[in-house]
Amino acid sequence: MRGARSAGLLVFRHTDHGLEVLLGHMGGPFFARRDAGAWTVPKGEYDAGETAWDAALREFEEELGLPPPDGEVVPLGEVRQSGGKTVTAWAVEGDLDPAAVAPGTFRMEWPPKSGRIQEFPELDRVEWLSVHRARELIVSAQAVFLDRLAEHSP
């Protein structure tokens, strides 16, 4: 994974309770029993033949099964995660219904060395979270995206 690049969209909304963000809980067996550090901005990898922005739009739709919201886009920059992946993100205001999400899937051998290929959702849950709660759950390197969004939002 070292050197991989990923891009995504952080959808946000303003409510009577303050700023909320839409995060997804990573699917598959590695994250099934974890909460802290297992939530992410909807994102995915891309290669040199695609721009980060195009990848963010594509991956949002692939991971959530919904088109990205229209609206003013706020660049959130990039971060480097502990595994070496560089993540670039943008924020956009929207109000999606998590119940409408139809996540994409991936296939992997599970259990390891069993020869059995199983299919898992990319994101097994999607929820609106306060920025405070999101900070407790999000992949640690991605927390800076929450800070950058908060700086931009009134």
PDB file of C-alpha atoms in Angstrom:
ATOM      1  CA  MET A   1       0.000   0.000   0.000  1.00  0.00           C
ATOM      2  CA  ARG A   2       2.961   2.321   0.469  1.00  0.00           C
ATOM      3  CA  GLY A   3       2.736   5.162  -2.016  1.00  0.00           C
ATOM      4  CA  ALA A   4      -0.929   4.558  -2.883  1.00  0.00           C
ATOM      5  CA  ARG A   5      -3.101   7.590  -3.526  1.00  0.00           C
ATOM      6  CA  SER A   6      -6.726   7.935  -2.569  1.00  0.00           C
ATOM      7  CA  ALA A   7      -9.315  10.705  -2.963  1.00  0.00           C
ATOM      8  CA  GLY A   8     -12.701  11.351  -1.429  1.00  0.00           C
ATOM      9  CA  LEU A   9     -15.565  13.656  -0.534  1.00  0.00           C
ATOM     10  CA  LEU A  10     -16.541  14.653   2.993  1.00  0.00           C
ATOM     11  CA  VAL A  11     -20.216  15.615   2.943  1.00  0.00           C
ATOM     12  CA  PHE A  12     -21.324  17.981   5.702  1.00  0.00           C
ATOM     13  CA  ARG A  13     -24.491  19.680   6.890  1.00  0.00           C
ATOM     14  CA  HIS A  14     -25.495  22.306   9.419  1.00  0.00           C
ATOM     15  CA  THR A  15     -28.185  21.241  11.898  1.00  0.00           C
ATOM     16  CA  ASP A  16     -29.741  22.669  15.057  1.00  0.00           C
ATOM     17  CA  HIS A  17     -27.090  20.610  16.895  1.00  0.00           C
ATOM     18  CA  GLY A  18     -24.176  22.061  14.912  1.00  0.00           C
ATOM     19  CA  LEU A  19     -21.945  20.848  12.116  1.00  0.00           C
ATOM     20  CA  GLU A  20     -22.273  17.166  11.135  1.00  0.00           C
ATOM     21  CA  VAL A  21     -20.260  15.047   8.702  1.00  0.00           C
ATOM     22  CA  LEU A  22     -21.133  11.880   6.809  1.00  0.00           C
ATOM     23  CA  LEU A  23     -18.633   9.090   7.495  1.00  0.00           C
ATOM     24  CA  GLY A  24     -18.569   5.435   6.575  1.00  0.00           C
ATOM     25  CA  HIS A  25     -17.520   2.476   8.692  1.00  0.00           C
ATOM     26  CA  MET A  26     -15.064   0.375   6.696  1.00  0.00           C
ATOM     27  CA  GLY A  27     -16.488  -2.996   5.707  1.00  0.00           C
ATOM     28  CA  GLY A  28     -14.900  -6.397   5.829  1.00  0.00           C
ATOM     29  CA  PRO A  29     -13.615  -8.635   8.578  1.00  0.00           C
ATOM     30  CA  PHE A  30     -10.692  -6.455   9.715  1.00  0.00           C
ATOM     31  CA  PHE A  31     -12.967  -3.654  10.954  1.00  0.00           C
ATOM     32  CA  ALA A  32     -16.074  -5.635  11.947  1.00  0.00           C
ATOM     33  CA  ARG A  33     -15.459  -5.336  15.691  1.00  0.00           C
ATOM     34  CA  ARG A  34     -13.786  -1.920  15.693  1.00  0.00           C
ATOM     35  CA  ASP A  35     -15.268   1.536  15.948  1.00  0.00           C
ATOM     36  CA  ALA A  36     -12.436   3.936  16.827  1.00  0.00           C
ATOM     37  CA  GLY A  37     -10.184   4.323  13.804  1.00  0.00           C
ATOM     38  CA  ALA A  38     -12.535   2.359  11.532  1.00  0.00           C
ATOM     39  CA  TRP A  39     -14.550   5.276  10.114  1.00  0.00           C
ATOM     40  CA  THR A  40     -13.494   7.141   6.997  1.00  0.00           C
ATOM     41  CA  VAL A  41     -14.300   9.788   4.457  1.00  0.00           C
ATOM     42  CA  PRO A  42     -15.876   7.950   1.473  1.00  0.00           C
ATOM     43  CA  LYS A  43     -12.816   7.591  -0.763  1.00  0.00           C
ATOM     44  CA  GLY A  44     -10.848   5.256  -2.941  1.00  0.00           C
ATOM     45  CA  GLU A  45      -7.607   4.718  -4.789  1.00  0.00           C
ATOM     46  CA  TYR A  46      -6.708   6.097  -8.192  1.00  0.00           C
ATOM     47  CA  ASP A  47      -3.741   5.964 -10.527  1.00  0.00           C
ATOM     48  CA  ALA A  48      -1.841   8.420 -12.705  1.00  0.00           C
ATOM     49  CA  GLY A  49      -4.450   8.199 -15.467  1.00  0.00           C
ATOM     50  CA  GLU A  50      -7.104   9.918 -13.338  1.00  0.00           C
ATOM     51  CA  THR A  51      -7.205  13.203 -11.442  1.00  0.00           C
ATOM     52  CA  ALA A  52      -7.797  13.173  -7.689  1.00  0.00           C
ATOM     53  CA  TRP A  53     -11.013  15.162  -8.176  1.00  0.00           C
ATOM     54  CA  ASP A  54     -12.387  12.715 -10.764  1.00  0.00           C
ATOM     55  CA  ALA A  55     -11.470   9.829  -8.467  1.00  0.00           C
ATOM     56  CA  ALA A  56     -13.225  11.475  -5.498  1.00  0.00           C
ATOM     57  CA  LEU A  57     -16.452  11.815  -7.498  1.00  0.00           C
ATOM     58  CA  ARG A  58     -16.218   8.272  -8.889  1.00  0.00           C
ATOM     59  CA  GLU A  59     -15.381   6.690  -5.561  1.00  0.00           C
ATOM     60  CA  PHE A  60     -18.193   8.505  -3.747  1.00  0.00           C
ATOM     61  CA  GLU A  61     -20.707   7.016  -6.147  1.00  0.00           C
ATOM     62  CA  GLU A  62     -19.062   3.575  -6.080  1.00  0.00           C
ATOM     63  CA  GLU A  63     -18.862   3.418  -2.298  1.00  0.00           C
ATOM     64  CA  LEU A  64     -22.297   4.873  -1.500  1.00  0.00           C
ATOM     65  CA  GLY A  65     -24.310   4.017  -4.599  1.00  0.00           C
ATOM     66  CA  LEU A  66     -25.487   7.643  -4.728  1.00  0.00           C
ATOM     67  CA  PRO A  67     -24.342  10.604  -6.797  1.00  0.00           C
ATOM     68  CA  PRO A  68     -22.256  13.172  -4.933  1.00  0.00           C
ATOM     69  CA  PRO A  69     -24.200  16.259  -3.847  1.00  0.00           C
ATOM     70  CA  ASP A  70     -23.981  19.410  -5.924  1.00  0.00           C
ATOM     71  CA  GLY A  71     -22.670  22.432  -4.119  1.00  0.00           C
ATOM     72  CA  GLU A  72     -19.686  24.584  -3.392  1.00  0.00           C
ATOM     73  CA  VAL A  73     -16.586  22.427  -3.029  1.00  0.00           C
ATOM     74  CA  VAL A  74     -14.136  23.140  -0.221  1.00  0.00           C
ATOM     75  CA  PRO A  75     -10.615  21.752  -0.784  1.00  0.00           C
ATOM     76  CA  LEU A  76      -9.355  20.040   2.382  1.00  0.00           C
ATOM     77  CA  GLY A  77      -5.886  19.220   1.079  1.00  0.00           C
ATOM     78  CA  GLU A  78      -4.112  15.952   1.653  1.00  0.00           C
ATOM     79  CA  VAL A  79      -2.802  13.826   4.489  1.00  0.00           C
ATOM     80  CA  ARG A  80      -0.501  10.841   4.679  1.00  0.00           C
ATOM     81  CA  GLN A  81      -1.886   7.893   6.614  1.00  0.00           C
ATOM     82  CA  SER A  82       0.272   5.633   8.771  1.00  0.00           C
ATOM     83  CA  GLY A  83       0.343   2.897   6.098  1.00  0.00           C
ATOM     84  CA  GLY A  84       1.825   5.349   3.592  1.00  0.00           C
ATOM     85  CA  LYS A  85      -1.318   6.125   1.590  1.00  0.00           C
ATOM     86  CA  THR A  86      -1.829   9.790   0.669  1.00  0.00           C
ATOM     87  CA  VAL A  87      -5.461  10.886   0.880  1.00  0.00           C
ATOM     88  CA  THR A  88      -6.782  14.019  -0.838  1.00  0.00           C
ATOM     89  CA  ALA A  89     -10.234  15.251   0.168  1.00  0.00           C
ATOM     90  CA  TRP A  90     -12.818  17.886  -0.582  1.00  0.00           C
ATOM     91  CA  ALA A  91     -15.894  18.839   1.415  1.00  0.00           C
ATOM     92  CA  VAL A  92     -19.305  19.577  -0.034  1.00  0.00           C
ATOM     93  CA  GLU A  93     -22.517  20.493   1.744  1.00  0.00           C
ATOM     94  CA  GLY A  94     -25.382  18.067   1.330  1.00  0.00           C
ATOM     95  CA  ASP A  95     -28.032  16.124   3.190  1.00  0.00           C
ATOM     96  CA  LEU A  96     -28.036  12.473   2.158  1.00  0.00           C
ATOM     97  CA  ASP A  97     -30.183   9.811   3.773  1.00  0.00           C
ATOM     98  CA  PRO A  98     -27.890   7.038   5.082  1.00  0.00           C
ATOM     99  CA  ALA A  99     -30.747   4.551   4.564  1.00  0.00           C
ATOM    100  CA  ALA A 100     -30.530   5.235   0.801  1.00  0.00           C
ATOM    101  CA  VAL A 101     -26.892   4.118   0.628  1.00  0.00           C
ATOM    102  CA  ALA A 102     -26.250   1.028  -1.506  1.00  0.00           C
ATOM    103  CA  PRO A 103     -22.561   0.364  -0.881  1.00  0.00           C
ATOM    104  CA  GLY A 104     -20.201  -1.105  -3.400  1.00  0.00           C
ATOM    105  CA  THR A 105     -18.480  -4.364  -2.544  1.00  0.00           C
ATOM    106  CA  PHE A 106     -15.060  -5.964  -2.718  1.00  0.00           C
ATOM    107  CA  ARG A 107     -13.941  -9.584  -2.799  1.00  0.00           C
ATOM    108  CA  MET A 108     -11.183 -11.164  -0.773  1.00  0.00           C
ATOM    109  CA  GLU A 109     -10.047 -14.537   0.471  1.00  0.00           C
ATOM    110  CA  TRP A 110     -11.545 -15.049   3.921  1.00  0.00           C
ATOM    111  CA  PRO A 111     -10.551 -16.639   6.195  1.00  0.00           C
ATOM    112  CA  PRO A 112      -6.917 -16.237   5.141  1.00  0.00           C
ATOM    113  CA  LYS A 113      -5.451 -19.215   3.275  1.00  0.00           C
ATOM    114  CA  SER A 114      -8.880 -20.903   3.180  1.00  0.00           C
ATOM    115  CA  GLY A 115      -9.280 -20.656  -0.587  1.00  0.00           C
ATOM    116  CA  ARG A 116     -12.763 -19.179  -0.001  1.00  0.00           C
ATOM    117  CA  ILE A 117     -13.502 -15.882  -1.733  1.00  0.00           C
ATOM    118  CA  GLN A 118     -16.101 -13.776   0.033  1.00  0.00           C
ATOM    119  CA  GLU A 119     -17.730 -10.478  -0.837  1.00  0.00           C
ATOM    120  CA  PHE A 120     -17.908  -7.612   1.657  1.00  0.00           C
ATOM    121  CA  PRO A 121     -19.377  -4.085   1.517  1.00  0.00           C
ATOM    122  CA  GLU A 122     -16.848  -1.266   1.051  1.00  0.00           C
ATOM    123  CA  LEU A 123     -18.668   0.573   3.842  1.00  0.00           C
ATOM    124  CA  ASP A 124     -20.950  -1.434   6.111  1.00  0.00           C
ATOM    125  CA  ARG A 125     -22.508   1.606   7.822  1.00  0.00           C
ATOM    126  CA  VAL A 126     -22.832   5.266   6.928  1.00  0.00           C
ATOM    127  CA  GLU A 127     -23.857   7.802   9.548  1.00  0.00           C
ATOM    128  CA  TRP A 128     -24.142  11.510  10.230  1.00  0.00           C
ATOM    129  CA  LEU A 129     -21.857  12.358  13.149  1.00  0.00           C
ATOM    130  CA  SER A 130     -21.091  15.516  15.063  1.00  0.00           C
ATOM    131  CA  VAL A 131     -17.561  16.734  14.404  1.00  0.00           C
ATOM    132  CA  HIS A 132     -16.709  15.848  18.011  1.00  0.00           C
ATOM    133  CA  ARG A 133     -17.959  12.259  17.638  1.00  0.00           C
ATOM    134  CA  ALA A 134     -16.391  11.943  14.173  1.00  0.00           C
ATOM    135  CA  ARG A 135     -13.016  12.909  15.645  1.00  0.00           C
ATOM    136  CA  GLU A 136     -13.283   9.960  18.084  1.00  0.00           C
ATOM    137  CA  LEU A 137     -14.020   7.462  15.293  1.00  0.00           C
ATOM    138  CA  ILE A 138     -12.255   8.586  12.112  1.00  0.00           C
ATOM    139  CA  VAL A 139      -8.939   7.150  10.903  1.00  0.00           C
ATOM    140  CA  SER A 140      -6.517   9.290  12.922  1.00  0.00           C
ATOM    141  CA  ALA A 141      -4.712  10.901   9.970  1.00  0.00           C
ATOM    142  CA  GLN A 142      -8.056  12.000   8.487  1.00  0.00           C
ATOM    143  CA  ALA A 143      -8.991  14.023  11.604  1.00  0.00           C
ATOM    144  CA  VAL A 144      -7.180  16.983  10.067  1.00  0.00           C
ATOM    145  CA  PHE A 145      -9.924  17.090   7.412  1.00  0.00           C
ATOM    146  CA  LEU A 146     -12.421  17.769  10.211  1.00  0.00           C
ATOM    147  CA  ASP A 147     -10.242  20.633  11.487  1.00  0.00           C
ATOM    148  CA  ARG A 148      -9.938  22.141   8.025  1.00  0.00           C
ATOM    149  CA  LEU A 149     -13.703  21.878   7.472  1.00  0.00           C
ATOM    150  CA  ALA A 150     -14.413  23.501  10.851  1.00  0.00           C
ATOM    151  CA  GLU A 151     -12.079  26.393   9.949  1.00  0.00           C
ATOM    152  CA  HIS A 152     -14.078  26.927   6.751  1.00  0.00           C
ATOM    153  CA  SER A 153     -17.571  26.551   8.248  1.00  0.00           C
ATOM    154  CA  PRO A 154     -19.291  29.367  10.139  1.00  0.00           C
TER     155      PRO A 154
END
